[in-house]
PDB file of C-alpha atoms in Angstrom:
ATOM      1  CA  UNK A   1     172.464 155.280 125.074  1.00  0.00           C
ATOM      2  CA  UNK A   2     170.101 155.546 128.020  1.00  0.00           C
ATOM      3  CA  UNK A   3     167.463 156.974 125.723  1.00  0.00           C
ATOM      4  CA  UNK A   4     167.701 153.934 123.409  1.00  0.00           C
ATOM      5  CA  UNK A   5     167.260 151.491 126.317  1.00  0.00           C
ATOM      6  CA  UNK A   6     164.216 153.371 127.570  1.00  0.00           C
ATOM      7  CA  UNK A   7     162.721 153.269 124.080  1.00  0.00           C
ATOM      8  CA  UNK A   8     163.134 149.466 123.815  1.00  0.00           C
ATOM      9  CA  UNK A   9     161.565 148.893 127.239  1.00  0.00           C
ATOM     10  CA  UNK A  10     158.611 151.103 126.307  1.00  0.00           C
ATOM     11  CA  UNK A  11     158.015 149.219 123.056  1.00  0.00           C
ATOM     12  CA  UNK A  12     158.210 145.822 124.820  1.00  0.00           C
ATOM     13  CA  UNK A  13     155.721 147.004 127.443  1.00  0.00           C
ATOM     14  CA  UNK A  14     153.251 148.147 124.785  1.00  0.00           C
ATOM     15  CA  UNK A  15     153.489 144.807 122.932  1.00  0.00           C
ATOM     16  CA  UNK A  16     152.936 142.904 126.197  1.00  0.00           C
ATOM     17  CA  UNK A  17     149.855 144.999 127.071  1.00  0.00           C
ATOM     18  CA  UNK A  18     148.345 144.471 123.566  1.00  0.00           C
ATOM     19  CA  UNK A  19     148.914 140.706 123.811  1.00  0.00           C
ATOM     20  CA  UNK A  20     147.235 140.499 127.234  1.00  0.00           C
ATOM     21  CA  UNK A  21     144.200 142.555 126.144  1.00  0.00           C
ATOM     22  CA  UNK A  22     143.751 140.516 122.935  1.00  0.00           C
ATOM     23  CA  UNK A  23     143.893 137.196 124.793  1.00  0.00           C
ATOM     24  CA  UNK A  24     141.276 138.257 127.320  1.00  0.00           C
ATOM     25  CA  UNK A  25     138.856 139.441 124.643  1.00  0.00           C
ATOM     26  CA  UNK A  26     139.119 136.066 122.849  1.00  0.00           C
ATOM     27  CA  UNK A  27     138.377 134.136 126.050  1.00  0.00           C
ATOM     28  CA  UNK A  28     135.305 136.221 126.952  1.00  0.00           C
ATOM     29  CA  UNK A  29     133.769 136.237 123.473  1.00  0.00           C
ATOM     30  CA  UNK A  30     130.355 134.434 123.418  1.00  0.00           C
ATOM     31  CA  UNK A  31     130.006 132.015 120.461  1.00  0.00           C
ATOM     32  CA  UNK A  32     126.868 132.320 118.356  1.00  0.00           C
ATOM     33  CA  UNK A  33     124.952 129.025 118.133  1.00  0.00           C
ATOM     34  CA  UNK A  34     123.898 128.039 114.600  1.00  0.00           C
ATOM     35  CA  UNK A  35     121.031 125.549 114.206  1.00  0.00           C
ATOM     36  CA  UNK A  36     121.876 123.030 111.488  1.00  0.00           C
ATOM     37  CA  UNK A  37     119.284 122.503 108.775  1.00  0.00           C
ATOM     38  CA  UNK A  38     117.722 119.001 108.673  1.00  0.00           C
ATOM     39  CA  UNK A  39     119.747 116.567 106.614  1.00  0.00           C
ATOM     40  CA  UNK A  40     118.200 114.635 103.713  1.00  0.00           C
ATOM     41  CA  UNK A  41     118.447 111.387 105.675  1.00  0.00           C
ATOM     42  CA  UNK A  42     116.542 112.867 108.640  1.00  0.00           C
ATOM     43  CA  UNK A  43     113.771 114.135 106.391  1.00  0.00           C
ATOM     44  CA  UNK A  44     113.481 110.780 104.637  1.00  0.00           C
ATOM     45  CA  UNK A  45     113.275 108.848 107.913  1.00  0.00           C
ATOM     46  CA  UNK A  46     110.560 111.194 109.162  1.00  0.00           C
ATOM     47  CA  UNK A  47     108.583 110.829 105.943  1.00  0.00           C
ATOM     48  CA  UNK A  48     108.741 107.029 106.175  1.00  0.00           C
ATOM     49  CA  UNK A  49     107.549 107.091 109.772  1.00  0.00           C
ATOM     50  CA  UNK A  50     104.599 109.326 108.895  1.00  0.00           C
ATOM     51  CA  UNK A  51     103.541 107.217 105.910  1.00  0.00           C
ATOM     52  CA  UNK A  52     103.317 104.022 108.046  1.00  0.00           C
ATOM     53  CA  UNK A  53     104.155 101.945 104.959  1.00  0.00           C
ATOM     54  CA  UNK A  54     105.798  98.551 105.506  1.00  0.00           C
ATOM     55  CA  UNK A  55     107.374  96.579 102.614  1.00  0.00           C
ATOM     56  CA  UNK A  56     106.399  92.914 102.968  1.00  0.00           C
ATOM     57  CA  UNK A  57     105.995  89.602 101.121  1.00  0.00           C
ATOM     58  CA  UNK A  58     102.926  87.369 101.049  1.00  0.00           C
ATOM     59  CA  UNK A  59     103.696  84.023 102.720  1.00  0.00           C
ATOM     60  CA  UNK A  60     100.205  82.522 102.519  1.00  0.00           C
ATOM     61  CA  UNK A  61      96.637  83.588 101.769  1.00  0.00           C
ATOM     62  CA  UNK A  62      94.325  82.344 104.542  1.00  0.00           C
ATOM     63  CA  UNK A  63      91.114  83.579 102.917  1.00  0.00           C
ATOM     64  CA  UNK A  64      89.840  86.618 101.035  1.00  0.00           C
ATOM     65  CA  UNK A  65      90.616  89.188 103.725  1.00  0.00           C
ATOM     66  CA  UNK A  66      93.307  87.516 105.863  1.00  0.00           C
ATOM     67  CA  UNK A  67      96.925  86.752 104.913  1.00  0.00           C
ATOM     68  CA  UNK A  68     100.277  85.749 106.371  1.00  0.00           C
ATOM     69  CA  UNK A  69     103.149  88.110 105.498  1.00  0.00           C
ATOM     70  CA  UNK A  70     106.849  88.423 106.279  1.00  0.00           C
ATOM     71  CA  UNK A  71     108.963  91.562 106.564  1.00  0.00           C
ATOM     72  CA  UNK A  72     112.245  92.841 107.984  1.00  0.00           C
ATOM     73  CA  UNK A  73     112.261  94.269 111.509  1.00  0.00           C
ATOM     74  CA  UNK A  74     115.499  95.265 113.253  1.00  0.00           C
ATOM     75  CA  UNK A  75     117.447  93.181 110.761  1.00  0.00           C
ATOM     76  CA  UNK A  76     115.397  90.035 111.352  1.00  0.00           C
ATOM     77  CA  UNK A  77     112.625  88.418 109.275  1.00  0.00           C
ATOM     78  CA  UNK A  78     109.303  88.589 111.099  1.00  0.00           C
ATOM     79  CA  UNK A  79     105.987  86.928 110.192  1.00  0.00           C
ATOM     80  CA  UNK A  80     102.581  88.431 110.962  1.00  0.00           C
ATOM     81  CA  UNK A  81      98.944  87.625 110.250  1.00  0.00           C
ATOM     82  CA  UNK A  82      97.259  90.634 108.673  1.00  0.00           C
ATOM     83  CA  UNK A  83      93.546  91.496 108.452  1.00  0.00           C
ATOM     84  CA  UNK A  84      92.430  93.938 105.762  1.00  0.00           C
ATOM     85  CA  UNK A  85      90.777  97.061 107.115  1.00  0.00           C
ATOM     86  CA  UNK A  86      87.145  98.050 106.412  1.00  0.00           C
ATOM     87  CA  UNK A  87      86.312  95.040 104.193  1.00  0.00           C
ATOM     88  CA  UNK A  88      84.754  91.625 104.809  1.00  0.00           C
ATOM     89  CA  UNK A  89      84.676  88.601 102.491  1.00  0.00           C
ATOM     90  CA  UNK A  90      82.497  85.500 102.986  1.00  0.00           C
ATOM     91  CA  UNK A  91      83.963  82.914 105.374  1.00  0.00           C
ATOM     92  CA  UNK A  92      85.805  79.895 103.986  1.00  0.00           C
ATOM     93  CA  UNK A  93      87.916  78.707 106.937  1.00  0.00           C
ATOM     94  CA  UNK A  94      85.896  79.602 110.050  1.00  0.00           C
ATOM     95  CA  UNK A  95      85.768  76.469 112.256  1.00  0.00           C
ATOM     96  CA  UNK A  96      82.226  77.170 113.474  1.00  0.00           C
ATOM     97  CA  UNK A  97      80.674  78.040 110.108  1.00  0.00           C
ATOM     98  CA  UNK A  98      80.125  76.259 106.798  1.00  0.00           C
ATOM     99  CA  UNK A  99      81.769  77.695 103.705  1.00  0.00           C
ATOM    100  CA  UNK A 100      79.684  80.698 102.695  1.00  0.00           C
ATOM    101  CA  UNK A 101      78.630  81.394  99.088  1.00  0.00           C
ATOM    102  CA  UNK A 102      81.303  83.238  97.070  1.00  0.00           C
ATOM    103  CA  UNK A 103      83.893  82.546  99.814  1.00  0.00           C
ATOM    104  CA  UNK A 104      85.967  80.189  97.664  1.00  0.00           C
ATOM    105  CA  UNK A 105      85.810  82.625  94.748  1.00  0.00           C
ATOM    106  CA  UNK A 106      87.071  85.450  96.976  1.00  0.00           C
ATOM    107  CA  UNK A 107      89.836  83.232  98.377  1.00  0.00           C
ATOM    108  CA  UNK A 108      90.903  82.126  94.883  1.00  0.00           C
ATOM    109  CA  UNK A 109      90.982  85.743  93.698  1.00  0.00           C
ATOM    110  CA  UNK A 110      93.242  86.625  96.633  1.00  0.00           C
ATOM    111  CA  UNK A 111      95.569  83.661  96.011  1.00  0.00           C
ATOM    112  CA  UNK A 112      95.809  84.317  92.268  1.00  0.00           C
ATOM    113  CA  UNK A 113      96.575  87.999  92.909  1.00  0.00           C
ATOM    114  CA  UNK A 114      98.847  87.865  95.951  1.00  0.00           C
ATOM    115  CA  UNK A 115     100.646  84.523  96.427  1.00  0.00           C
ATOM    116  CA  UNK A 116     104.422  85.026  96.820  1.00  0.00           C
ATOM    117  CA  UNK A 117     104.130  88.681  95.757  1.00  0.00           C
ATOM    118  CA  UNK A 118     105.928  91.714  97.187  1.00  0.00           C
ATOM    119  CA  UNK A 119     103.415  94.066  98.749  1.00  0.00           C
ATOM    120  CA  UNK A 120     103.191  97.143 100.984  1.00  0.00           C
ATOM    121  CA  UNK A 121     101.171  97.500 104.157  1.00  0.00           C
ATOM    122  CA  UNK A 122      99.638 100.832 105.134  1.00  0.00           C
ATOM    123  CA  UNK A 123      98.649 101.066 108.784  1.00  0.00           C
ATOM    124  CA  UNK A 124      95.924 103.291 110.193  1.00  0.00           C
ATOM    125  CA  UNK A 125      95.691 104.698 113.734  1.00  0.00           C
ATOM    126  CA  UNK A 126      95.051 101.475 115.707  1.00  0.00           C
ATOM    127  CA  UNK A 127      97.458  98.793 114.515  1.00  0.00           C
ATOM    128  CA  UNK A 128      95.928  95.515 115.849  1.00  0.00           C
ATOM    129  CA  UNK A 129      92.586  93.852 116.434  1.00  0.00           C
ATOM    130  CA  UNK A 130      91.547  91.851 119.517  1.00  0.00           C
ATOM    131  CA  UNK A 131      93.097  88.708 118.000  1.00  0.00           C
ATOM    132  CA  UNK A 132      96.505  90.387 117.669  1.00  0.00           C
ATOM    133  CA  UNK A 133      96.340  90.579 113.873  1.00  0.00           C
ATOM    134  CA  UNK A 134      97.973  93.525 112.129  1.00  0.00           C
ATOM    135  CA  UNK A 135      95.287  95.763 110.578  1.00  0.00           C
ATOM    136  CA  UNK A 136      96.203  97.329 107.257  1.00  0.00           C
ATOM    137  CA  UNK A 137      95.436  98.500 103.766  1.00  0.00           C
ATOM    138  CA  UNK A 138      97.319  96.175 101.393  1.00  0.00           C
ATOM    139  CA  UNK A 139      98.977  97.430  98.214  1.00  0.00           C
ATOM    140  CA  UNK A 140     100.220  95.349  95.295  1.00  0.00           C
ATOM    141  CA  UNK A 141     101.952  97.481  92.693  1.00  0.00           C
ATOM    142  CA  UNK A 142     100.048 100.773  92.544  1.00  0.00           C
ATOM    143  CA  UNK A 143      96.683  99.212  93.498  1.00  0.00           C
ATOM    144  CA  UNK A 144      95.112  98.745  96.912  1.00  0.00           C
ATOM    145  CA  UNK A 145      93.871  95.162  97.313  1.00  0.00           C
ATOM    146  CA  UNK A 146      91.082  96.233  99.708  1.00  0.00           C
ATOM    147  CA  UNK A 147      89.630  98.261  96.823  1.00  0.00           C
ATOM    148  CA  UNK A 148      90.108  95.414  94.327  1.00  0.00           C
ATOM    149  CA  UNK A 149      87.961  93.110  96.492  1.00  0.00           C
ATOM    150  CA  UNK A 150      85.193  95.724  96.609  1.00  0.00           C
ATOM    151  CA  UNK A 151      85.406  96.471  92.871  1.00  0.00           C
ATOM    152  CA  UNK A 152      84.992  92.809  91.958  1.00  0.00           C
ATOM    153  CA  UNK A 153      82.148  92.162  94.397  1.00  0.00           C
ATOM    154  CA  UNK A 154      84.138  89.799  96.630  1.00  0.00           C
ATOM    155  CA  UNK A 155      83.785  91.942  99.764  1.00  0.00           C
ATOM    156  CA  UNK A 156      81.457  94.355 101.502  1.00  0.00           C
ATOM    157  CA  UNK A 157      82.389  97.464 103.504  1.00  0.00           C
ATOM    158  CA  UNK A 158      82.328  96.364 107.151  1.00  0.00           C
ATOM    159  CA  UNK A 159      83.909  96.590 110.615  1.00  0.00           C
ATOM    160  CA  UNK A 160      83.932 100.385 110.658  1.00  0.00           C
ATOM    161  CA  UNK A 161      85.558 101.154 113.992  1.00  0.00           C
ATOM    162  CA  UNK A 162      86.999 104.673 114.489  1.00  0.00           C
ATOM    163  CA  UNK A 163      89.718 105.812 114.378  1.00  0.00           C
ATOM    164  CA  UNK A 164      90.512 103.334 111.552  1.00  0.00           C
ATOM    165  CA  UNK A 165      88.225 104.981 108.988  1.00  0.00           C
ATOM    166  CA  UNK A 166      90.693 106.683 106.646  1.00  0.00           C
ATOM    167  CA  UNK A 167      89.209 105.345 103.387  1.00  0.00           C
ATOM    168  CA  UNK A 168      85.648 104.450 104.432  1.00  0.00           C
ATOM    169  CA  UNK A 169      83.934 107.065 102.232  1.00  0.00           C
ATOM    170  CA  UNK A 170      85.947 106.031  99.181  1.00  0.00           C
ATOM    171  CA  UNK A 171      85.231 102.345  99.871  1.00  0.00           C
ATOM    172  CA  UNK A 172      81.491 103.005 100.059  1.00  0.00           C
ATOM    173  CA  UNK A 173      81.559 104.668  96.639  1.00  0.00           C
ATOM    174  CA  UNK A 174      83.374 101.667  95.154  1.00  0.00           C
ATOM    175  CA  UNK A 175      80.854  99.325  96.773  1.00  0.00           C
ATOM    176  CA  UNK A 176      77.935 101.251  95.241  1.00  0.00           C
ATOM    177  CA  UNK A 177      79.394 100.729  91.767  1.00  0.00           C
ATOM    178  CA  UNK A 178      79.767  96.969  92.373  1.00  0.00           C
ATOM    179  CA  UNK A 179      76.167  96.813  93.642  1.00  0.00           C
ATOM    180  CA  UNK A 180      74.902  98.523  90.497  1.00  0.00           C
ATOM    181  CA  UNK A 181      76.816  96.024  88.358  1.00  0.00           C
ATOM    182  CA  UNK A 182      75.450  93.119  90.399  1.00  0.00           C
ATOM    183  CA  UNK A 183      78.748  91.252  90.549  1.00  0.00           C
ATOM    184  CA  UNK A 184      79.400  88.213  92.772  1.00  0.00           C
ATOM    185  CA  UNK A 185      78.060  88.832  96.306  1.00  0.00           C
ATOM    186  CA  UNK A 186      75.779  91.523  94.855  1.00  0.00           C
ATOM    187  CA  UNK A 187      74.320  89.146  92.244  1.00  0.00           C
ATOM    188  CA  UNK A 188      71.959  87.655  94.841  1.00  0.00           C
ATOM    189  CA  UNK A 189      69.412  89.967  96.402  1.00  0.00           C
ATOM    190  CA  UNK A 190      69.685  90.362 100.188  1.00  0.00           C
ATOM    191  CA  UNK A 191      72.720  88.084 100.483  1.00  0.00           C
ATOM    192  CA  UNK A 192      75.263  90.746 101.491  1.00  0.00           C
ATOM    193  CA  UNK A 193      73.816  93.074 104.096  1.00  0.00           C
ATOM    194  CA  UNK A 194      75.130  95.487 106.714  1.00  0.00           C
ATOM    195  CA  UNK A 195      75.061  92.820 109.419  1.00  0.00           C
ATOM    196  CA  UNK A 196      76.849  90.152 107.352  1.00  0.00           C
ATOM    197  CA  UNK A 197      76.148  87.482 104.743  1.00  0.00           C
ATOM    198  CA  UNK A 198      72.822  85.628 104.664  1.00  0.00           C
ATOM    199  CA  UNK A 199      73.170  82.143 103.183  1.00  0.00           C
ATOM    200  CA  UNK A 200      69.391  81.605 103.058  1.00  0.00           C
ATOM    201  CA  UNK A 201      69.116  84.227 100.318  1.00  0.00           C
ATOM    202  CA  UNK A 202      71.294  82.089  98.035  1.00  0.00           C
ATOM    203  CA  UNK A 203      69.215  78.888  98.219  1.00  0.00           C
ATOM    204  CA  UNK A 204      67.325  79.728  95.052  1.00  0.00           C
ATOM    205  CA  UNK A 205      70.489  80.842  93.248  1.00  0.00           C
ATOM    206  CA  UNK A 206      73.741  78.918  93.825  1.00  0.00           C
ATOM    207  CA  UNK A 207      77.101  80.569  93.457  1.00  0.00           C
ATOM    208  CA  UNK A 208      79.026  80.221  90.154  1.00  0.00           C
ATOM    209  CA  UNK A 209      81.260  77.487  91.630  1.00  0.00           C
ATOM    210  CA  UNK A 210      78.194  75.416  92.549  1.00  0.00           C
ATOM    211  CA  UNK A 211      76.558  75.878  89.168  1.00  0.00           C
ATOM    212  CA  UNK A 212      79.752  74.670  87.486  1.00  0.00           C
ATOM    213  CA  UNK A 213      79.431  71.292  89.189  1.00  0.00           C
ATOM    214  CA  UNK A 214      76.028  70.527  87.631  1.00  0.00           C
ATOM    215  CA  UNK A 215      76.120  67.488  85.303  1.00  0.00           C
ATOM    216  CA  UNK A 216      74.775  68.391  81.833  1.00  0.00           C
ATOM    217  CA  UNK A 217      72.061  66.151  80.347  1.00  0.00           C
ATOM    218  CA  UNK A 218      72.245  64.655  76.841  1.00  0.00           C
ATOM    219  CA  UNK A 219      68.762  63.138  76.729  1.00  0.00           C
ATOM    220  CA  UNK A 220      65.634  64.553  75.141  1.00  0.00           C
ATOM    221  CA  UNK A 221      64.216  67.704  76.733  1.00  0.00           C
ATOM    222  CA  UNK A 222      63.141  66.856  80.254  1.00  0.00           C
ATOM    223  CA  UNK A 223      62.756  68.813  83.449  1.00  0.00           C
ATOM    224  CA  UNK A 224      66.258  69.382  84.780  1.00  0.00           C
ATOM    225  CA  UNK A 225      67.029  68.224  88.323  1.00  0.00           C
ATOM    226  CA  UNK A 226      67.513  70.952  90.876  1.00  0.00           C
ATOM    227  CA  UNK A 227      71.111  72.101  91.067  1.00  0.00           C
ATOM    228  CA  UNK A 228      72.483  71.583  94.537  1.00  0.00           C
ATOM    229  CA  UNK A 229      75.100  73.913  95.973  1.00  0.00           C
ATOM    230  CA  UNK A 230      78.628  72.582  95.863  1.00  0.00           C
ATOM    231  CA  UNK A 231      79.461  70.528  98.933  1.00  0.00           C
ATOM    232  CA  UNK A 232      81.328  72.487 101.512  1.00  0.00           C
ATOM    233  CA  UNK A 233      84.127  69.933 101.514  1.00  0.00           C
ATOM    234  CA  UNK A 234      85.339  71.207  98.173  1.00  0.00           C
ATOM    235  CA  UNK A 235      88.115  73.510  99.208  1.00  0.00           C
ATOM    236  CA  UNK A 236      91.769  74.034  98.591  1.00  0.00           C
ATOM    237  CA  UNK A 237      92.309  74.542 102.316  1.00  0.00           C
ATOM    238  CA  UNK A 238      94.845  71.979 103.512  1.00  0.00           C
ATOM    239  CA  UNK A 239      96.672  71.995 106.827  1.00  0.00           C
ATOM    240  CA  UNK A 240      99.720  69.821 107.254  1.00  0.00           C
ATOM    241  CA  UNK A 241      99.445  69.950 111.028  1.00  0.00           C
ATOM    242  CA  UNK A 242      97.227  71.263 113.801  1.00  0.00           C
ATOM    243  CA  UNK A 243      99.961  73.769 114.638  1.00  0.00           C
ATOM    244  CA  UNK A 244      99.618  75.223 111.141  1.00  0.00           C
ATOM    245  CA  UNK A 245      95.815  75.314 111.453  1.00  0.00           C
ATOM    246  CA  UNK A 246      95.904  77.021 114.834  1.00  0.00           C
ATOM    247  CA  UNK A 247      98.458  79.530 113.562  1.00  0.00           C
ATOM    248  CA  UNK A 248      95.796  80.540 111.029  1.00  0.00           C
ATOM    249  CA  UNK A 249      93.260  80.892 113.853  1.00  0.00           C
ATOM    250  CA  UNK A 250      91.459  77.656 112.953  1.00  0.00           C
ATOM    251  CA  UNK A 251      90.576  74.891 115.384  1.00  0.00           C
ATOM    252  CA  UNK A 252      87.786  72.385 116.132  1.00  0.00           C
ATOM    253  CA  UNK A 253      87.542  71.480 112.431  1.00  0.00           C
ATOM    254  CA  UNK A 254      84.597  69.152 111.996  1.00  0.00           C
ATOM    255  CA  UNK A 255      84.438  66.329 109.472  1.00  0.00           C
ATOM    256  CA  UNK A 256      83.181  67.755 106.181  1.00  0.00           C
ATOM    257  CA  UNK A 257      84.542  71.254 106.835  1.00  0.00           C
ATOM    258  CA  UNK A 258      87.407  72.777 104.834  1.00  0.00           C
ATOM    259  CA  UNK A 259      90.783  71.812 106.230  1.00  0.00           C
ATOM    260  CA  UNK A 260      89.565  68.605 107.957  1.00  0.00           C
ATOM    261  CA  UNK A 261      91.588  65.472 107.435  1.00  0.00           C
ATOM    262  CA  UNK A 262      91.707  62.180 109.303  1.00  0.00           C
ATOM    263  CA  UNK A 263      95.400  62.593 110.075  1.00  0.00           C
ATOM    264  CA  UNK A 264      94.600  65.739 112.099  1.00  0.00           C
ATOM    265  CA  UNK A 265      91.778  63.926 113.954  1.00  0.00           C
ATOM    266  CA  UNK A 266      93.954  61.997 116.405  1.00  0.00           C
ATOM    267  CA  UNK A 267      91.115  60.476 118.426  1.00  0.00           C
ATOM    268  CA  UNK A 268      88.909  59.908 115.352  1.00  0.00           C
ATOM    269  CA  UNK A 269      85.918  61.647 116.936  1.00  0.00           C
ATOM    270  CA  UNK A 270      85.102  63.711 113.857  1.00  0.00           C
ATOM    271  CA  UNK A 271      86.733  66.893 115.179  1.00  0.00           C
ATOM    272  CA  UNK A 272      90.309  67.772 114.239  1.00  0.00           C
ATOM    273  CA  UNK A 273      92.696  70.176 115.958  1.00  0.00           C
ATOM    274  CA  UNK A 274      90.552  70.494 119.050  1.00  0.00           C
ATOM    275  CA  UNK A 275      91.154  73.608 121.122  1.00  0.00           C
TER     276      UNK A 275
END
């Protein structure tokens, strides 16, 4: 009887010792850290950030190389003025310059191609110019609009400021092809140059829009009158208010310049939307 009791106590003691030892080993065990692999959503977000592509919609074309766009940012619709990188079209809305040859053609090409269209904006290293405009390469469908302007002779390669030079070599090759074809700004010798556009070179050869305004003669063969360039007042540029004009970076619009109207000239001194 005594032997049986001793046996039970011994077994209970052994079980208790095993339980205590097992519990201690579980508490002192060091867990092995496992690094999770990147999820698909993390990879996608990183890829989007690196591409610097922004889906947007064209609100208004200002001229050949400047547009107003809208896009979503933090759940809100935001509007920005964009300036195309590495290209320059003749001026059509500059308040201190007359409309340059081929400017209206470049602006019309931009409006016909882009108005109300969904586009994508590709940013380079520096995102804005000194005027606060967003600098970008503009895509419509699978084509870059910067390249389309160069291909059709509506723009020259210009404003090459590092570090925003991602496509400059490619753009120069496209420009060479347009020069060889002699299209638009390249149809007049010495008009488009590295330092800008030279209107004096076009005096002997008006732009296509000016030539179209010539009145044909029906009389017997006679010396034709000299064809004058189209007046600079012919423009589709219309501002409903000075606020709209200034939002496009335009002010001090003189009588006869694109965008001028008597309703914007409050003091009737020949200058509208004075700064």
